[in-house]
PDB file of C-alpha atoms in Angstrom:
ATOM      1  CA  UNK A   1       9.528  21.321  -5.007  1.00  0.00           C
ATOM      2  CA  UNK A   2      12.640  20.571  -7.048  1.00  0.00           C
ATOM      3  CA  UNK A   3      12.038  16.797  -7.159  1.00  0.00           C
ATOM      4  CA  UNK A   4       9.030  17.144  -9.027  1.00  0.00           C
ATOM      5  CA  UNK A   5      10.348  20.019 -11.494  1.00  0.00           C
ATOM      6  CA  UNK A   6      13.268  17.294 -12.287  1.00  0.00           C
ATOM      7  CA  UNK A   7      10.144  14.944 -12.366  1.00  0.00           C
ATOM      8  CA  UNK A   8       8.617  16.915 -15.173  1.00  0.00           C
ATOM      9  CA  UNK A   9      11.939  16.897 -17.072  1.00  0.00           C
ATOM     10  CA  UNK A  10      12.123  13.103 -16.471  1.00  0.00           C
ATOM     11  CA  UNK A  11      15.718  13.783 -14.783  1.00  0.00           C
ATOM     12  CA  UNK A  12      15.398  10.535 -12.268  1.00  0.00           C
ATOM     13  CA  UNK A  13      18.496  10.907 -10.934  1.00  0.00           C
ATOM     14  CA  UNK A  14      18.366  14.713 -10.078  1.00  0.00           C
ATOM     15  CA  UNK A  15      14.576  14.097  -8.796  1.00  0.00           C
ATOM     16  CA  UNK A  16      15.808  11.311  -6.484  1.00  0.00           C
ATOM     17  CA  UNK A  17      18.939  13.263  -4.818  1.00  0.00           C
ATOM     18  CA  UNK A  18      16.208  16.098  -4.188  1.00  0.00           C
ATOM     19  CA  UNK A  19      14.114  13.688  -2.378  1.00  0.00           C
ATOM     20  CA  UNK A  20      16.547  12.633  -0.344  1.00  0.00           C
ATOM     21  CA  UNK A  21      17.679  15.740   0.797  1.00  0.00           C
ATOM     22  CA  UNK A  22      13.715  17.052   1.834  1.00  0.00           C
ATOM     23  CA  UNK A  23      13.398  13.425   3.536  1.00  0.00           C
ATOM     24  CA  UNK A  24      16.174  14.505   5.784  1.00  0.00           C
ATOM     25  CA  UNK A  25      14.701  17.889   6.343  1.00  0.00           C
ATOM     26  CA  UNK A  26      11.298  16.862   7.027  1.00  0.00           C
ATOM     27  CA  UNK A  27      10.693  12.936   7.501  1.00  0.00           C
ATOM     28  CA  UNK A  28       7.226  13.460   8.874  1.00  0.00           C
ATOM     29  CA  UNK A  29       5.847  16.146   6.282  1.00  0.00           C
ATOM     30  CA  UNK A  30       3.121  15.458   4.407  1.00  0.00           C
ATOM     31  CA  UNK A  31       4.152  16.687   1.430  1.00  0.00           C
ATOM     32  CA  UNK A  32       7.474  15.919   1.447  1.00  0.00           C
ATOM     33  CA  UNK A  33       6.246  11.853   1.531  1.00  0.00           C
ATOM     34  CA  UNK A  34       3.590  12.675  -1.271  1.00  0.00           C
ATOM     35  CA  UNK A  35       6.206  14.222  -3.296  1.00  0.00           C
ATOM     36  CA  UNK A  36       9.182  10.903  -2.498  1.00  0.00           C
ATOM     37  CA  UNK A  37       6.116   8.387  -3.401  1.00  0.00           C
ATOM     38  CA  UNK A  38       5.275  10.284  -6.603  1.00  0.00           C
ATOM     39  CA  UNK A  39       8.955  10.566  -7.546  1.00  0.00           C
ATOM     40  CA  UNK A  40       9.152   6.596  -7.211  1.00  0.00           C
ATOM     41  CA  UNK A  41       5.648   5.638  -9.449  1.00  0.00           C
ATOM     42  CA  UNK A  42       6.802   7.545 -12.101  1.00  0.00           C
ATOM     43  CA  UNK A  43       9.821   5.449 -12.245  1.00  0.00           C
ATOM     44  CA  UNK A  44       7.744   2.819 -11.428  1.00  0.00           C
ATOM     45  CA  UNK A  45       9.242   1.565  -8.385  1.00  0.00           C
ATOM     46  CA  UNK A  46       6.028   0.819  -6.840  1.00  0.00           C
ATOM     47  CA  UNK A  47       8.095  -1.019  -3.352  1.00  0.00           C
ATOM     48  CA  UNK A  48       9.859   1.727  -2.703  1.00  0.00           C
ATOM     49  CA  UNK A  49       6.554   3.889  -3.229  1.00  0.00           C
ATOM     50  CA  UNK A  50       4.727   2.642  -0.724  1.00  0.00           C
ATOM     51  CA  UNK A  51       5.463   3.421   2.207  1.00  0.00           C
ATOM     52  CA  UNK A  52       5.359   7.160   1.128  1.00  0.00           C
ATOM     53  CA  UNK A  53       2.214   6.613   0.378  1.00  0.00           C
ATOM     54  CA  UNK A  54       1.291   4.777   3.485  1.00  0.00           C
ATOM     55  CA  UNK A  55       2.867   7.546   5.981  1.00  0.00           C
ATOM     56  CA  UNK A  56       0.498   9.914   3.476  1.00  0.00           C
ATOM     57  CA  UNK A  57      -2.191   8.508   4.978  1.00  0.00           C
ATOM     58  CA  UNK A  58      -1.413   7.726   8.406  1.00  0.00           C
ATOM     59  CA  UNK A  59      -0.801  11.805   8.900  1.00  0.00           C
ATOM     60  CA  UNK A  60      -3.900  12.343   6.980  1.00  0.00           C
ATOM     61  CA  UNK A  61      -6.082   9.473   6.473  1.00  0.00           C
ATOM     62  CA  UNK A  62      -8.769  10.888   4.403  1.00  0.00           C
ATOM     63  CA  UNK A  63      -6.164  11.439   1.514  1.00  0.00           C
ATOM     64  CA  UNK A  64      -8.153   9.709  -0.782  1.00  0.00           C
ATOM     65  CA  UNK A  65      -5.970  10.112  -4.015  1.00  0.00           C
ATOM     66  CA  UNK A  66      -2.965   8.483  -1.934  1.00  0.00           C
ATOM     67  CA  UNK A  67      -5.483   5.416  -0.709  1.00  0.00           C
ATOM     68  CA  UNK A  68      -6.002   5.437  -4.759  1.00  0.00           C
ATOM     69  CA  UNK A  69      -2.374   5.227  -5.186  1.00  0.00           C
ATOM     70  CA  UNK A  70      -1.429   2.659  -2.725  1.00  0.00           C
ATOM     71  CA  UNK A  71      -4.685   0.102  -4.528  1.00  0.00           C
ATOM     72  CA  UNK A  72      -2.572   0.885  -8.025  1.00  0.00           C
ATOM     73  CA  UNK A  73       1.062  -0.212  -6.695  1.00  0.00           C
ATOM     74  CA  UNK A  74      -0.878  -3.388  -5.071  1.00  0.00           C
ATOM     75  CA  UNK A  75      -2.191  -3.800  -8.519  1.00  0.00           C
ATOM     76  CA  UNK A  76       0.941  -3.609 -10.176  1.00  0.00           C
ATOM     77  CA  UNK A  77       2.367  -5.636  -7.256  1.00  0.00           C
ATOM     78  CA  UNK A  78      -0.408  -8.678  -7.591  1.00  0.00           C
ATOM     79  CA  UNK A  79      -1.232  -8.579  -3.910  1.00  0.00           C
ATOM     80  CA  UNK A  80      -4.296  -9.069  -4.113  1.00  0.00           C
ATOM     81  CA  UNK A  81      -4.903  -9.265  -0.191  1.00  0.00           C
ATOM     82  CA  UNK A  82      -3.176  -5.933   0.255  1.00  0.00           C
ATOM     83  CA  UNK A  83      -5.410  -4.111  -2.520  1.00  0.00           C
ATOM     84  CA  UNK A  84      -8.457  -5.885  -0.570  1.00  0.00           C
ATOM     85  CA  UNK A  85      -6.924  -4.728   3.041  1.00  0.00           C
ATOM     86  CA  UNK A  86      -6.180  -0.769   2.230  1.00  0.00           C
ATOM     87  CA  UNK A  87      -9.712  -0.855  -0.210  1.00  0.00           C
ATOM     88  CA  UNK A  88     -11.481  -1.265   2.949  1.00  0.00           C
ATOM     89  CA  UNK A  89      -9.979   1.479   4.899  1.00  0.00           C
ATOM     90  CA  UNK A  90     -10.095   3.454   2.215  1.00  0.00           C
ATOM     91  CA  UNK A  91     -13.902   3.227   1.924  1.00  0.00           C
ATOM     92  CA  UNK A  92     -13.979   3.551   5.580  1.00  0.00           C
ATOM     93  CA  UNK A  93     -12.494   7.296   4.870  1.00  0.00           C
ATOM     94  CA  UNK A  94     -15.023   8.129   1.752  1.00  0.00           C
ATOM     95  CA  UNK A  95     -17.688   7.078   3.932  1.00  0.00           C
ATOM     96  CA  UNK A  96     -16.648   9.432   6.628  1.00  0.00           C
ATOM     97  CA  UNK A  97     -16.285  12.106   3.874  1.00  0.00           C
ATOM     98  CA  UNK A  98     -19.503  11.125   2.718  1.00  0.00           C
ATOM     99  CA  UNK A  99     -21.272  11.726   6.044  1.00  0.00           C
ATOM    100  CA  UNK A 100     -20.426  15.001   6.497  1.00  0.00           C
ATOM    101  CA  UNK A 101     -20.613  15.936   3.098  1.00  0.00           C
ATOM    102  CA  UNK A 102     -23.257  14.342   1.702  1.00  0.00           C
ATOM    103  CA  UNK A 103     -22.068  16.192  -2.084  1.00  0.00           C
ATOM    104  CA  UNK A 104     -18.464  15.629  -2.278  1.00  0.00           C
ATOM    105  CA  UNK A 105     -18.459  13.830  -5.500  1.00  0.00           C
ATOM    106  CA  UNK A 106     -14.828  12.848  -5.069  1.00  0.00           C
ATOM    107  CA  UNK A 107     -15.610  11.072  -2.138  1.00  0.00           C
ATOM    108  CA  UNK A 108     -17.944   8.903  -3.852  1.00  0.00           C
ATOM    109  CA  UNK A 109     -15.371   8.436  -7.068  1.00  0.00           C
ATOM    110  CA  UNK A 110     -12.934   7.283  -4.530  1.00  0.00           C
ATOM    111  CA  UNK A 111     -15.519   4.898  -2.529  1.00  0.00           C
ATOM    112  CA  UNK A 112     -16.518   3.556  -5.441  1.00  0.00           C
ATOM    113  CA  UNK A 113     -12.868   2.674  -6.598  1.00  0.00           C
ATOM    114  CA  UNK A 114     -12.613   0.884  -3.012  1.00  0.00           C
ATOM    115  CA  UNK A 115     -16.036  -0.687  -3.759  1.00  0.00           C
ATOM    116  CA  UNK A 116     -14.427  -1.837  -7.053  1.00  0.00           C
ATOM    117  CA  UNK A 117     -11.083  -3.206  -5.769  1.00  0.00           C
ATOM    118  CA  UNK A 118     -13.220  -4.951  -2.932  1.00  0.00           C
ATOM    119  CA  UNK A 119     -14.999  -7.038  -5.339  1.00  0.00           C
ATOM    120  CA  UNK A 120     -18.393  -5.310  -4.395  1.00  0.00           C
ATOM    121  CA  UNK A 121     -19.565  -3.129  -7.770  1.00  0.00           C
ATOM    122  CA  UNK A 122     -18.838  -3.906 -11.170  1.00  0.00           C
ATOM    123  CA  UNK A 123     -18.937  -0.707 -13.619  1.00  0.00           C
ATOM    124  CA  UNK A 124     -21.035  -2.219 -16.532  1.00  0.00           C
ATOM    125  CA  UNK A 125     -21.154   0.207 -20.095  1.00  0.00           C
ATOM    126  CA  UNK A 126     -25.247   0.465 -21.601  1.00  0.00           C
ATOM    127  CA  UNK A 127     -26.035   1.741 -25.271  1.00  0.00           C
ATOM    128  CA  UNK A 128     -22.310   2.987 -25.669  1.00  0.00           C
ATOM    129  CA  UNK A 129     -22.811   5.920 -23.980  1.00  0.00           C
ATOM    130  CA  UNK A 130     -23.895   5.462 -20.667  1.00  0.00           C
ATOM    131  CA  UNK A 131     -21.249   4.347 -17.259  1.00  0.00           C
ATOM    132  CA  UNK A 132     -23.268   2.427 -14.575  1.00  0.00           C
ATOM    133  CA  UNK A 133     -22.367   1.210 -11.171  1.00  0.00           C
ATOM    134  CA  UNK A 134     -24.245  -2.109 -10.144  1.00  0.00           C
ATOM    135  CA  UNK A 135     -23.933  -3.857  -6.625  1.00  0.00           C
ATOM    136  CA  UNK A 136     -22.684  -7.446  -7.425  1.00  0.00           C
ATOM    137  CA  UNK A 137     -23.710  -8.677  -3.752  1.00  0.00           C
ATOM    138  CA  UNK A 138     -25.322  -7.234  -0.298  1.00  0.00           C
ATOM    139  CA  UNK A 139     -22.808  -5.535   1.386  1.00  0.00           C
ATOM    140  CA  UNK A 140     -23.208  -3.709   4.473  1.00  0.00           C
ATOM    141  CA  UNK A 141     -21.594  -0.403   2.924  1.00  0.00           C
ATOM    142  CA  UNK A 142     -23.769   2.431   3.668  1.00  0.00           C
ATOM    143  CA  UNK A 143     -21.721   4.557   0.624  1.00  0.00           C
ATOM    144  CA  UNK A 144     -23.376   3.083  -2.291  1.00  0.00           C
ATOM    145  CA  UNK A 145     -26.693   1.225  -0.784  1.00  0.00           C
ATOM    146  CA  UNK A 146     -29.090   3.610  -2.141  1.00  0.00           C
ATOM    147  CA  UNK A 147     -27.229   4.699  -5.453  1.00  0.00           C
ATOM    148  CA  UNK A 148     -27.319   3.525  -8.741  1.00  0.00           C
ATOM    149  CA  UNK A 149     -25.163   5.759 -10.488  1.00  0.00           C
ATOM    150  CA  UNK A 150     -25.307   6.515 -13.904  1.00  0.00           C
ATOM    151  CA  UNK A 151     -23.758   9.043 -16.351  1.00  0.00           C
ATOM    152  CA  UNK A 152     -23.312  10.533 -19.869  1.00  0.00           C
ATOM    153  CA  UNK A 153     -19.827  10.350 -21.105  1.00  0.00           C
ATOM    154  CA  UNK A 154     -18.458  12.826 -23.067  1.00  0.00           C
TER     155      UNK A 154
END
């Protein structure tokens, strides 16, 4: 799309006008609200990102990355009730990924970012080399009950 080639030559104003124009064409497109939300978090204009994001995953709620998203302009926001609110729906979608793919990693990335915003894992670093995952307090989350994740980083 043109908005996000005038994205990659940080041309704002061209990448906004472009926006505009597919918003008109196709309000309810996925794409075309992935695209507007991206154009406004790379000029970090998390508000008007938002709800981009947020019709992203009302036409497709298992869009993880945009659930990701949305917890980042919360973040930047400081609402913390809002991060906690769309955390838990967004786990409620890795879980469902989860079940009927029982390997999609980046389900589990993604429910364990929820798990994280939630306040329910803390990642925790062992002998500098090593990236755990450990369950602060019993929650009823099926995701991450019986996994104690660890890995090697690079």
């Amino acid at each position: 799309m043109k908005a996000r080639a005038a994205l990659g030559r940080r041309d704002f104003a061209t990448a906004n006008r472009e926006i505009e124009a597919a918003l008109r064409l196709a309000p309810e497109s996925w794409e075309v609200n992935k695209d507007a939300a991206t154009v406004f978090v790379w000029q970090h204009d998390y508000l008007k990102a938002l709800p981009f994001y947020q019709k992203c995953v009302a036409l497709f709620p298992e869009d993880l990355h945009s659930w990701d998203i949305i917890l980042m302009c919360y973040r930047a926001l400081g609402d913390q009730a809002a991060i906690r609110r769309n955390a838990e729906q967004m786990l409620i979608q890795a879980q469902a990924i989860v079940d009927r793919e029982p390997n999609n990693q980046h389900a589990y990335a993604r429910g364990a970012n929820a798990l994280v915003a939630i306040g329910d894992i803390a990642f925790f670093i062992a002998d500098n080399n090593a990236v755990g995952i450990a369950i602060e307090r019993d929650a009823d989350v099926g995701l991450f009950a019986a996994h104690n994740v660890t890995q090697h980083l690079w």
